[in-house]
Amino acid sequence: MEFTYRYERQEPQQLKYFLKEQGISKGLLAKIKFQGGKIFVNEQRQNVLYSLVQNDTVTIVIPDEGEHETVLLDETPIEIVYEDQHLLIVNKPAGIASIPAQYHPNGTMANRVKAYYKQQGYQDQVIHVVTRLDRDTSGLMLFAKHGFAHAKLDVQLRQKQLIKKYQAIVAGQIQELTSHGEITYPIARDLSSLLKRKTSLEGKSARTEYWLTKKDQQVALVTILLHTGRTHQIRVHFAAIHCPLLGDELYGGAMDLGIDRQALHCCELDFTHPFSGESLHFEADLPADMASIKQAMSE
């Protein structure tokens, strides 16, 4: 894959520092150097010690990544929300894990995406998951189609410039929900379980912002923005205010109101395209199980 830049400053700069400013890490530079990549300045091969001057044109050629041979193929079709040469966004169904695990090497979104890449004949078939979701959470998942895109998107994640919003259906003490609120209990491991988390003063800081979208006497639909990324954060926080997610058996959610998985869906994704600089916004409608409960709510 090829990327071209123009050096516009008046003062000279060493090429390696310019490339670092473009988000090219030492690891990627090493890959370019040792795995068949190339660096050109004004169409001439150069090394990273070259001194750039104004109006120089810099082109880098990143070698193809091939594939993770250990990632198995699952040819189940995927629902593509957006795709270009750098990004792939899919709508993940509930009940499907994001990535393989030791005892579950197949049947995940990563396996399905790899099969799709192979069907399309893409040169880069390494799976780069940027935003993963729990197995029983549905909605938008972002994949980078090569390592350079993944690195640049990770910067946005760390700087909280990549925004995910969720919708959840909760029950319990929903009369206590305000039209807009925040839950800020710290979250720690629950030592009684390998999976479970709990609120604890000894835990890590966590902040969940929500908006009450719709409710009736039994259930409420909330839209959620995470300001931190703790494991099970949404599920733990709403359980802590006595409004657990429907279908969330692990955290005390009601199992008799029409849904048997945590009623949680990643509905919006906002970020800046890592190469064009365009502001991108994507939405995914509620899946059928959550949509039917929403539809049944009285106004």
PDB file of C-alpha atoms in Angstrom:
ATOM      1  CA  MET A   1       0.000   0.000   0.000  1.00  0.00           C
ATOM      2  CA  GLU A   2       1.284   3.433  -0.972  1.00  0.00           C
ATOM      3  CA  PHE A   3       0.989   6.792   0.823  1.00  0.00           C
ATOM      4  CA  THR A   4       2.232  10.160  -0.460  1.00  0.00           C
ATOM      5  CA  TYR A   5       2.912  13.371   1.470  1.00  0.00           C
ATOM      6  CA  ARG A   6       4.248  16.817   0.609  1.00  0.00           C
ATOM      7  CA  TYR A   7       6.744  18.539   2.886  1.00  0.00           C
ATOM      8  CA  GLU A   8       5.625  22.163   3.181  1.00  0.00           C
ATOM      9  CA  ARG A   9       7.845  23.713   5.857  1.00  0.00           C
ATOM     10  CA  GLN A  10      10.551  26.198   5.007  1.00  0.00           C
ATOM     11  CA  GLU A  11      13.108  24.753   7.415  1.00  0.00           C
ATOM     12  CA  PRO A  12      14.683  21.356   6.631  1.00  0.00           C
ATOM     13  CA  GLN A  13      13.698  18.284   8.643  1.00  0.00           C
ATOM     14  CA  GLN A  14      15.105  14.799   8.803  1.00  0.00           C
ATOM     15  CA  LEU A  15      12.840  12.314   7.068  1.00  0.00           C
ATOM     16  CA  LYS A  16      12.425  10.002  10.072  1.00  0.00           C
ATOM     17  CA  TYR A  17      10.983  12.816  12.178  1.00  0.00           C
ATOM     18  CA  PHE A  18       8.572  13.821   9.416  1.00  0.00           C
ATOM     19  CA  LEU A  19       7.369  10.231   9.092  1.00  0.00           C
ATOM     20  CA  LYS A  20       6.852  10.033  12.853  1.00  0.00           C
ATOM     21  CA  GLU A  21       4.584  13.082  12.619  1.00  0.00           C
ATOM     22  CA  GLN A  22       2.486  11.213  10.040  1.00  0.00           C
ATOM     23  CA  GLY A  23       1.906   8.434  12.559  1.00  0.00           C
ATOM     24  CA  ILE A  24       4.509   6.008  11.237  1.00  0.00           C
ATOM     25  CA  SER A  25       5.973   4.166  14.208  1.00  0.00           C
ATOM     26  CA  LYS A  26       9.436   2.693  14.609  1.00  0.00           C
ATOM     27  CA  GLY A  27       7.879  -0.740  14.177  1.00  0.00           C
ATOM     28  CA  LEU A  28       6.294   0.220  10.873  1.00  0.00           C
ATOM     29  CA  LEU A  29       9.563   1.788   9.695  1.00  0.00           C
ATOM     30  CA  ALA A  30      11.329  -1.466  10.497  1.00  0.00           C
ATOM     31  CA  LYS A  31       8.704  -3.376   8.536  1.00  0.00           C
ATOM     32  CA  ILE A  32       9.201  -1.052   5.559  1.00  0.00           C
ATOM     33  CA  LYS A  33      12.974  -1.483   5.767  1.00  0.00           C
ATOM     34  CA  PHE A  34      13.185  -5.237   6.277  1.00  0.00           C
ATOM     35  CA  GLN A  35      10.019  -6.686   4.722  1.00  0.00           C
ATOM     36  CA  GLY A  36      10.030  -5.243   1.229  1.00  0.00           C
ATOM     37  CA  GLY A  37       8.744  -1.705   1.685  1.00  0.00           C
ATOM     38  CA  LYS A  38      10.236   1.416   0.119  1.00  0.00           C
ATOM     39  CA  ILE A  39      10.672   5.116   0.856  1.00  0.00           C
ATOM     40  CA  PHE A  40      10.964   7.663  -1.961  1.00  0.00           C
ATOM     41  CA  VAL A  41      11.636  11.382  -1.951  1.00  0.00           C
ATOM     42  CA  ASN A  42      10.846  13.006  -5.296  1.00  0.00           C
ATOM     43  CA  GLU A  43      10.705   9.493  -6.801  1.00  0.00           C
ATOM     44  CA  GLN A  44      14.224   8.643  -5.618  1.00  0.00           C
ATOM     45  CA  ARG A  45      14.903   5.923  -3.015  1.00  0.00           C
ATOM     46  CA  GLN A  46      16.065   7.432   0.273  1.00  0.00           C
ATOM     47  CA  ASN A  47      16.691   6.336   3.856  1.00  0.00           C
ATOM     48  CA  VAL A  48      15.247   7.949   6.959  1.00  0.00           C
ATOM     49  CA  LEU A  49      18.300  10.148   7.520  1.00  0.00           C
ATOM     50  CA  TYR A  50      17.561  12.170   4.395  1.00  0.00           C
ATOM     51  CA  SER A  51      16.974  15.908   5.027  1.00  0.00           C
ATOM     52  CA  LEU A  52      13.715  17.154   3.548  1.00  0.00           C
ATOM     53  CA  VAL A  53      13.341  20.616   2.049  1.00  0.00           C
ATOM     54  CA  GLN A  54      10.201  22.548   1.159  1.00  0.00           C
ATOM     55  CA  ASN A  55       7.966  20.977  -1.521  1.00  0.00           C
ATOM     56  CA  ASP A  56       9.650  17.583  -1.387  1.00  0.00           C
ATOM     57  CA  THR A  57       7.249  14.732  -2.178  1.00  0.00           C
ATOM     58  CA  VAL A  58       7.554  11.748   0.141  1.00  0.00           C
ATOM     59  CA  THR A  59       6.120   8.369  -0.815  1.00  0.00           C
ATOM     60  CA  ILE A  60       6.153   5.298   1.389  1.00  0.00           C
ATOM     61  CA  VAL A  61       5.287   1.815   0.179  1.00  0.00           C
ATOM     62  CA  ILE A  62       4.157  -0.494   2.971  1.00  0.00           C
ATOM     63  CA  PRO A  63       4.532  -4.234   2.250  1.00  0.00           C
ATOM     64  CA  ASP A  64       1.425  -6.409   2.184  1.00  0.00           C
ATOM     65  CA  GLU A  65       0.612  -8.078   5.504  1.00  0.00           C
ATOM     66  CA  GLY A  66      -0.587 -11.419   4.192  1.00  0.00           C
ATOM     67  CA  GLU A  67      -2.708 -13.218   6.787  1.00  0.00           C
ATOM     68  CA  HIS A  68      -2.829 -14.675  10.292  1.00  0.00           C
ATOM     69  CA  GLU A  69      -2.596 -18.353   9.386  1.00  0.00           C
ATOM     70  CA  THR A  70      -3.967 -19.345  12.797  1.00  0.00           C
ATOM     71  CA  VAL A  71      -7.242 -17.446  12.285  1.00  0.00           C
ATOM     72  CA  LEU A  72      -9.746 -19.902  10.831  1.00  0.00           C
ATOM     73  CA  LEU A  73     -12.292 -19.039   8.148  1.00  0.00           C
ATOM     74  CA  ASP A  74     -16.010 -18.669   8.865  1.00  0.00           C
ATOM     75  CA  GLU A  75     -17.893 -17.938   5.652  1.00  0.00           C
ATOM     76  CA  THR A  76     -21.047 -16.718   7.398  1.00  0.00           C
ATOM     77  CA  PRO A  77     -21.974 -13.438   5.649  1.00  0.00           C
ATOM     78  CA  ILE A  78     -21.284 -10.167   7.443  1.00  0.00           C
ATOM     79  CA  GLU A  79     -23.442  -7.040   7.407  1.00  0.00           C
ATOM     80  CA  ILE A  80     -21.200  -4.274   6.083  1.00  0.00           C
ATOM     81  CA  VAL A  81     -22.083  -0.737   7.154  1.00  0.00           C
ATOM     82  CA  TYR A  82     -19.065   0.966   5.525  1.00  0.00           C
ATOM     83  CA  GLU A  83     -15.909  -0.052   3.703  1.00  0.00           C
ATOM     84  CA  ASP A  84     -13.010   1.609   1.928  1.00  0.00           C
ATOM     85  CA  GLN A  85      -9.381   0.581   1.383  1.00  0.00           C
ATOM     86  CA  HIS A  86      -8.499   1.401   4.994  1.00  0.00           C
ATOM     87  CA  LEU A  87     -11.605   0.661   7.096  1.00  0.00           C
ATOM     88  CA  LEU A  88     -14.375  -1.878   7.518  1.00  0.00           C
ATOM     89  CA  ILE A  89     -17.409  -1.308   9.761  1.00  0.00           C
ATOM     90  CA  VAL A  90     -19.821  -4.174  10.383  1.00  0.00           C
ATOM     91  CA  ASN A  91     -23.039  -4.616  12.339  1.00  0.00           C
ATOM     92  CA  LYS A  92     -22.324  -7.487  14.724  1.00  0.00           C
ATOM     93  CA  PRO A  93     -25.235  -9.706  15.746  1.00  0.00           C
ATOM     94  CA  ALA A  94     -25.688 -10.686  19.371  1.00  0.00           C
ATOM     95  CA  GLY A  95     -24.305 -14.080  20.379  1.00  0.00           C
ATOM     96  CA  ILE A  96     -21.110 -13.770  18.330  1.00  0.00           C
ATOM     97  CA  ALA A  97     -17.753 -13.101  19.989  1.00  0.00           C
ATOM     98  CA  SER A  98     -15.477 -10.429  18.538  1.00  0.00           C
ATOM     99  CA  ILE A  99     -12.245 -12.451  18.475  1.00  0.00           C
ATOM    100  CA  PRO A 100     -11.250 -16.114  18.809  1.00  0.00           C
ATOM    101  CA  ALA A 101     -10.260 -17.605  22.151  1.00  0.00           C
ATOM    102  CA  GLN A 102      -8.248 -20.701  23.024  1.00  0.00           C
ATOM    103  CA  TYR A 103     -11.249 -22.987  23.332  1.00  0.00           C
ATOM    104  CA  HIS A 104     -13.394 -21.157  20.750  1.00  0.00           C
ATOM    105  CA  PRO A 105     -11.106 -20.673  17.725  1.00  0.00           C
ATOM    106  CA  ASN A 106     -13.889 -20.167  15.183  1.00  0.00           C
ATOM    107  CA  GLY A 107     -17.315 -18.587  14.782  1.00  0.00           C
ATOM    108  CA  THR A 108     -16.268 -15.054  15.769  1.00  0.00           C
ATOM    109  CA  MET A 109     -16.482 -11.786  13.857  1.00  0.00           C
ATOM    110  CA  ALA A 110     -12.733 -11.962  13.238  1.00  0.00           C
ATOM    111  CA  ASN A 111     -13.176 -15.359  11.553  1.00  0.00           C
ATOM    112  CA  ARG A 112     -16.026 -14.030   9.427  1.00  0.00           C
ATOM    113  CA  VAL A 113     -14.096 -10.917   8.411  1.00  0.00           C
ATOM    114  CA  LYS A 114     -11.050 -12.986   7.438  1.00  0.00           C
ATOM    115  CA  ALA A 115     -13.228 -15.175   5.218  1.00  0.00           C
ATOM    116  CA  TYR A 116     -14.647 -12.025   3.618  1.00  0.00           C
ATOM    117  CA  TYR A 117     -11.145 -10.636   2.972  1.00  0.00           C
ATOM    118  CA  LYS A 118     -10.126 -13.919   1.362  1.00  0.00           C
ATOM    119  CA  GLN A 119     -13.266 -14.002  -0.804  1.00  0.00           C
ATOM    120  CA  GLN A 120     -12.466 -10.474  -1.992  1.00  0.00           C
ATOM    121  CA  GLY A 121      -8.858 -11.399  -2.738  1.00  0.00           C
ATOM    122  CA  TYR A 122      -7.390  -8.659  -0.538  1.00  0.00           C
ATOM    123  CA  GLN A 123      -3.613  -8.643  -0.140  1.00  0.00           C
ATOM    124  CA  ASP A 124      -3.841  -7.600   3.525  1.00  0.00           C
ATOM    125  CA  GLN A 125      -5.727 -10.282   5.445  1.00  0.00           C
ATOM    126  CA  VAL A 126      -4.507  -9.678   8.981  1.00  0.00           C
ATOM    127  CA  ILE A 127      -7.489  -8.876  11.217  1.00  0.00           C
ATOM    128  CA  HIS A 128      -7.168  -5.570  13.071  1.00  0.00           C
ATOM    129  CA  VAL A 129     -10.033  -5.119  15.561  1.00  0.00           C
ATOM    130  CA  VAL A 130     -10.259  -1.478  16.629  1.00  0.00           C
ATOM    131  CA  THR A 131     -13.481  -1.609  18.678  1.00  0.00           C
ATOM    132  CA  ARG A 132     -14.640  -4.939  20.037  1.00  0.00           C
ATOM    133  CA  LEU A 133     -17.958  -5.824  21.653  1.00  0.00           C
ATOM    134  CA  ASP A 134     -18.960  -8.444  24.218  1.00  0.00           C
ATOM    135  CA  ARG A 135     -20.390 -11.650  22.770  1.00  0.00           C
ATOM    136  CA  ASP A 136     -24.002 -10.781  23.599  1.00  0.00           C
ATOM    137  CA  THR A 137     -23.759  -7.091  22.698  1.00  0.00           C
ATOM    138  CA  SER A 138     -24.857  -6.217  19.170  1.00  0.00           C
ATOM    139  CA  GLY A 139     -23.962  -3.312  16.940  1.00  0.00           C
ATOM    140  CA  LEU A 140     -21.175  -1.434  15.217  1.00  0.00           C
ATOM    141  CA  MET A 141     -17.649  -2.858  15.149  1.00  0.00           C
ATOM    142  CA  LEU A 142     -14.716  -1.080  13.516  1.00  0.00           C
ATOM    143  CA  PHE A 143     -11.883  -2.967  11.822  1.00  0.00           C
ATOM    144  CA  ALA A 144      -8.728  -1.440  10.348  1.00  0.00           C
ATOM    145  CA  LYS A 145      -7.720  -3.127   7.095  1.00  0.00           C
ATOM    146  CA  HIS A 146      -3.985  -2.702   7.687  1.00  0.00           C
ATOM    147  CA  GLY A 147      -1.615  -1.982  10.549  1.00  0.00           C
ATOM    148  CA  PHE A 148      -0.992   1.668   9.676  1.00  0.00           C
ATOM    149  CA  ALA A 149      -4.712   2.458   9.856  1.00  0.00           C
ATOM    150  CA  HIS A 150      -4.959   0.525  13.118  1.00  0.00           C
ATOM    151  CA  ALA A 151      -2.144   2.556  14.689  1.00  0.00           C
ATOM    152  CA  LYS A 152      -3.708   5.874  13.700  1.00  0.00           C
ATOM    153  CA  LEU A 153      -7.145   4.825  14.991  1.00  0.00           C
ATOM    154  CA  ASP A 154      -5.613   3.671  18.266  1.00  0.00           C
ATOM    155  CA  VAL A 155      -4.340   7.222  18.754  1.00  0.00           C
ATOM    156  CA  GLN A 156      -7.923   8.488  18.421  1.00  0.00           C
ATOM    157  CA  LEU A 157      -9.071   5.887  20.955  1.00  0.00           C
ATOM    158  CA  ARG A 158      -6.430   6.922  23.484  1.00  0.00           C
ATOM    159  CA  GLN A 159      -7.277  10.593  22.987  1.00  0.00           C
ATOM    160  CA  LYS A 160     -11.035   9.850  23.312  1.00  0.00           C
ATOM    161  CA  GLN A 161     -11.685  11.156  19.797  1.00  0.00           C
ATOM    162  CA  LEU A 162     -13.357   7.917  18.697  1.00  0.00           C
ATOM    163  CA  ILE A 163     -16.857   8.017  20.168  1.00  0.00           C
ATOM    164  CA  LYS A 164     -19.175   5.041  20.621  1.00  0.00           C
ATOM    165  CA  LYS A 165     -22.762   5.369  21.803  1.00  0.00           C
ATOM    166  CA  TYR A 166     -24.945   2.539  22.996  1.00  0.00           C
ATOM    167  CA  GLN A 167     -28.594   1.904  23.621  1.00  0.00           C
ATOM    168  CA  ALA A 168     -29.739  -0.341  26.444  1.00  0.00           C
ATOM    169  CA  ILE A 169     -33.084  -1.460  27.804  1.00  0.00           C
ATOM    170  CA  VAL A 170     -33.209  -1.584  31.589  1.00  0.00           C
ATOM    171  CA  ALA A 171     -35.717  -2.514  34.292  1.00  0.00           C
ATOM    172  CA  GLY A 172     -35.911  -2.214  38.035  1.00  0.00           C
ATOM    173  CA  GLN A 173     -36.052   1.173  39.751  1.00  0.00           C
ATOM    174  CA  ILE A 174     -36.475   3.062  36.482  1.00  0.00           C
ATOM    175  CA  GLN A 175     -38.533   5.760  38.190  1.00  0.00           C
ATOM    176  CA  GLU A 176     -35.217   6.949  39.657  1.00  0.00           C
ATOM    177  CA  LEU A 177     -33.691   7.558  36.208  1.00  0.00           C
ATOM    178  CA  THR A 178     -33.382  11.241  35.293  1.00  0.00           C
ATOM    179  CA  SER A 179     -33.642  12.587  31.761  1.00  0.00           C
ATOM    180  CA  HIS A 180     -29.847  12.930  31.737  1.00  0.00           C
ATOM    181  CA  GLY A 181     -27.408  11.571  34.274  1.00  0.00           C
ATOM    182  CA  GLU A 182     -24.005  10.142  35.049  1.00  0.00           C
ATOM    183  CA  ILE A 183     -22.871   7.058  36.968  1.00  0.00           C
ATOM    184  CA  THR A 184     -19.366   7.323  38.384  1.00  0.00           C
ATOM    185  CA  TYR A 185     -18.840   4.351  40.693  1.00  0.00           C
ATOM    186  CA  PRO A 186     -15.317   2.842  40.463  1.00  0.00           C
ATOM    187  CA  ILE A 187     -15.232  -0.708  39.079  1.00  0.00           C
ATOM    188  CA  ALA A 188     -13.154  -3.659  40.291  1.00  0.00           C
ATOM    189  CA  ARG A 189     -12.984  -7.406  39.744  1.00  0.00           C
ATOM    190  CA  ASP A 190     -15.466  -9.507  41.684  1.00  0.00           C
ATOM    191  CA  LEU A 191     -13.227 -12.184  43.174  1.00  0.00           C
ATOM    192  CA  SER A 192     -16.165 -14.585  43.440  1.00  0.00           C
ATOM    193  CA  SER A 193     -16.238 -14.942  39.646  1.00  0.00           C
ATOM    194  CA  LEU A 194     -13.820 -15.184  36.733  1.00  0.00           C
ATOM    195  CA  LEU A 195     -16.053 -12.914  34.651  1.00  0.00           C
ATOM    196  CA  LYS A 196     -17.973 -10.648  36.954  1.00  0.00           C
ATOM    197  CA  ARG A 197     -17.097  -7.076  37.929  1.00  0.00           C
ATOM    198  CA  LYS A 198     -18.471  -4.954  40.771  1.00  0.00           C
ATOM    199  CA  THR A 199     -18.494  -1.382  42.000  1.00  0.00           C
ATOM    200  CA  SER A 200     -15.889  -0.790  44.686  1.00  0.00           C
ATOM    201  CA  LEU A 201     -14.087   2.152  46.231  1.00  0.00           C
ATOM    202  CA  GLU A 202     -10.898   0.195  45.554  1.00  0.00           C
ATOM    203  CA  GLY A 203     -11.682  -0.117  41.848  1.00  0.00           C
ATOM    204  CA  LYS A 204     -10.637   1.912  38.833  1.00  0.00           C
ATOM    205  CA  SER A 205     -12.450   5.140  38.018  1.00  0.00           C
ATOM    206  CA  ALA A 206     -15.382   4.759  35.636  1.00  0.00           C
ATOM    207  CA  ARG A 207     -17.819   7.238  34.151  1.00  0.00           C
ATOM    208  CA  THR A 208     -21.021   6.420  32.262  1.00  0.00           C
ATOM    209  CA  GLU A 209     -23.246   9.190  30.866  1.00  0.00           C
ATOM    210  CA  TYR A 210     -26.831   8.407  29.858  1.00  0.00           C
ATOM    211  CA  TRP A 211     -29.970   9.976  28.414  1.00  0.00           C
ATOM    212  CA  LEU A 212     -33.436   8.586  29.070  1.00  0.00           C
ATOM    213  CA  THR A 213     -34.943   8.005  25.629  1.00  0.00           C
ATOM    214  CA  LYS A 214     -38.229   6.238  26.389  1.00  0.00           C
ATOM    215  CA  LYS A 215     -39.894   4.371  29.244  1.00  0.00           C
ATOM    216  CA  ASP A 216     -43.105   2.791  30.462  1.00  0.00           C
ATOM    217  CA  GLN A 217     -44.082   1.248  33.788  1.00  0.00           C
ATOM    218  CA  GLN A 218     -41.709  -1.718  33.442  1.00  0.00           C
ATOM    219  CA  VAL A 219     -38.740  -0.848  31.265  1.00  0.00           C
ATOM    220  CA  ALA A 220     -36.725   2.103  29.969  1.00  0.00           C
ATOM    221  CA  LEU A 221     -34.612   2.703  26.862  1.00  0.00           C
ATOM    222  CA  VAL A 222     -31.441   4.678  27.559  1.00  0.00           C
ATOM    223  CA  THR A 223     -28.766   6.066  25.249  1.00  0.00           C
ATOM    224  CA  ILE A 224     -25.275   5.788  26.711  1.00  0.00           C
ATOM    225  CA  LEU A 225     -21.883   7.403  26.204  1.00  0.00           C
ATOM    226  CA  LEU A 226     -18.863   5.827  27.880  1.00  0.00           C
ATOM    227  CA  HIS A 227     -16.138   8.157  29.111  1.00  0.00           C
ATOM    228  CA  THR A 228     -14.018   5.245  30.341  1.00  0.00           C
ATOM    229  CA  GLY A 229     -13.684   1.704  29.059  1.00  0.00           C
ATOM    230  CA  ARG A 230     -13.887  -0.684  31.999  1.00  0.00           C
ATOM    231  CA  THR A 231     -14.910  -4.293  31.455  1.00  0.00           C
ATOM    232  CA  HIS A 232     -18.725  -4.675  31.634  1.00  0.00           C
ATOM    233  CA  GLN A 233     -18.944  -0.985  32.566  1.00  0.00           C
ATOM    234  CA  ILE A 234     -22.484  -0.331  31.328  1.00  0.00           C
ATOM    235  CA  ARG A 235     -23.815  -3.546  32.814  1.00  0.00           C
ATOM    236  CA  VAL A 236     -22.136  -2.984  36.188  1.00  0.00           C
ATOM    237  CA  HIS A 237     -23.135   0.665  36.462  1.00  0.00           C
ATOM    238  CA  PHE A 238     -26.813   0.167  35.683  1.00  0.00           C
ATOM    239  CA  ALA A 239     -26.969  -2.794  38.040  1.00  0.00           C
ATOM    240  CA  ALA A 240     -25.412  -0.564  40.706  1.00  0.00           C
ATOM    241  CA  ILE A 241     -28.293   1.930  40.436  1.00  0.00           C
ATOM    242  CA  HIS A 242     -30.792  -0.947  40.578  1.00  0.00           C
ATOM    243  CA  CYS A 243     -31.677  -0.728  36.883  1.00  0.00           C
ATOM    244  CA  PRO A 244     -29.960  -3.811  35.408  1.00  0.00           C
ATOM    245  CA  LEU A 245     -30.116  -4.509  31.693  1.00  0.00           C
ATOM    246  CA  LEU A 246     -32.862  -6.843  30.527  1.00  0.00           C
ATOM    247  CA  GLY A 247     -31.553 -10.343  29.866  1.00  0.00           C
ATOM    248  CA  ASP A 248     -28.336  -9.740  31.797  1.00  0.00           C
ATOM    249  CA  GLU A 249     -28.465 -12.759  34.089  1.00  0.00           C
ATOM    250  CA  LEU A 250     -24.914 -12.164  35.390  1.00  0.00           C
ATOM    251  CA  TYR A 251     -25.896  -8.803  36.875  1.00  0.00           C
ATOM    252  CA  GLY A 252     -29.453  -9.527  37.974  1.00  0.00           C
ATOM    253  CA  GLY A 253     -31.312  -8.464  34.855  1.00  0.00           C
ATOM    254  CA  ALA A 254     -34.901  -9.596  34.286  1.00  0.00           C
ATOM    255  CA  MET A 255     -35.080 -12.783  32.212  1.00  0.00           C
ATOM    256  CA  ASP A 256     -38.857 -12.821  31.683  1.00  0.00           C
ATOM    257  CA  LEU A 257     -39.417  -9.656  29.643  1.00  0.00           C
ATOM    258  CA  GLY A 258     -38.782 -10.909  26.129  1.00  0.00           C
ATOM    259  CA  ILE A 259     -34.996 -11.005  25.778  1.00  0.00           C
ATOM    260  CA  ASP A 260     -32.452 -13.582  26.944  1.00  0.00           C
ATOM    261  CA  ARG A 261     -29.199 -11.660  26.365  1.00  0.00           C
ATOM    262  CA  GLN A 262     -28.073  -8.340  27.772  1.00  0.00           C
ATOM    263  CA  ALA A 263     -30.169  -5.716  25.978  1.00  0.00           C
ATOM    264  CA  LEU A 264     -27.198  -3.678  24.798  1.00  0.00           C
ATOM    265  CA  HIS A 265     -26.477  -2.369  21.311  1.00  0.00           C
ATOM    266  CA  CYS A 266     -23.678  -0.168  19.936  1.00  0.00           C
ATOM    267  CA  CYS A 267     -25.795   2.243  17.905  1.00  0.00           C
ATOM    268  CA  GLU A 268     -23.444   5.089  16.884  1.00  0.00           C
ATOM    269  CA  LEU A 269     -19.809   5.511  15.931  1.00  0.00           C
ATOM    270  CA  ASP A 270     -18.062   8.855  15.362  1.00  0.00           C
ATOM    271  CA  PHE A 271     -14.412   9.369  14.446  1.00  0.00           C
ATOM    272  CA  THR A 272     -12.097  11.085  11.985  1.00  0.00           C
ATOM    273  CA  HIS A 273     -10.947   9.166   8.935  1.00  0.00           C
ATOM    274  CA  PRO A 274      -7.278   8.418   9.645  1.00  0.00           C
ATOM    275  CA  PHE A 275      -6.130   9.440   6.165  1.00  0.00           C
ATOM    276  CA  SER A 276      -8.679  11.803   4.590  1.00  0.00           C
ATOM    277  CA  GLY A 277      -9.388  13.732   7.803  1.00  0.00           C
ATOM    278  CA  GLU A 278     -13.137  13.506   7.110  1.00  0.00           C
ATOM    279  CA  SER A 279     -15.503  13.405  10.080  1.00  0.00           C
ATOM    280  CA  LEU A 280     -17.421  10.124   9.910  1.00  0.00           C
ATOM    281  CA  HIS A 281     -20.707   9.213  11.592  1.00  0.00           C
ATOM    282  CA  PHE A 282     -22.409   5.819  11.468  1.00  0.00           C
ATOM    283  CA  GLU A 283     -25.593   4.450  12.996  1.00  0.00           C
ATOM    284  CA  ALA A 284     -27.090   0.987  13.362  1.00  0.00           C
ATOM    285  CA  ASP A 285     -30.775   0.447  14.160  1.00  0.00           C
ATOM    286  CA  LEU A 286     -31.764  -1.657  17.138  1.00  0.00           C
ATOM    287  CA  PRO A 287     -31.824  -5.399  16.365  1.00  0.00           C
ATOM    288  CA  ALA A 288     -35.183  -7.157  16.244  1.00  0.00           C
ATOM    289  CA  ASP A 289     -35.214  -8.379  19.859  1.00  0.00           C
ATOM    290  CA  MET A 290     -34.603  -4.923  21.337  1.00  0.00           C
ATOM    291  CA  ALA A 291     -36.716  -3.136  18.714  1.00  0.00           C
ATOM    292  CA  SER A 292     -39.766  -5.235  19.572  1.00  0.00           C
ATOM    293  CA  ILE A 293     -39.486  -4.289  23.246  1.00  0.00           C
ATOM    294  CA  LYS A 294     -39.090  -0.633  22.364  1.00  0.00           C
ATOM    295  CA  GLN A 295     -42.124  -0.808  20.097  1.00  0.00           C
ATOM    296  CA  ALA A 296     -44.186  -2.367  22.877  1.00  0.00           C
ATOM    297  CA  MET A 297     -43.408   0.466  25.296  1.00  0.00           C
ATOM    298  CA  SER A 298     -46.279   2.774  25.972  1.00  0.00           C
ATOM    299  CA  GLU A 299     -45.637   6.411  25.128  1.00  0.00           C
TER     300      GLU A 299
END
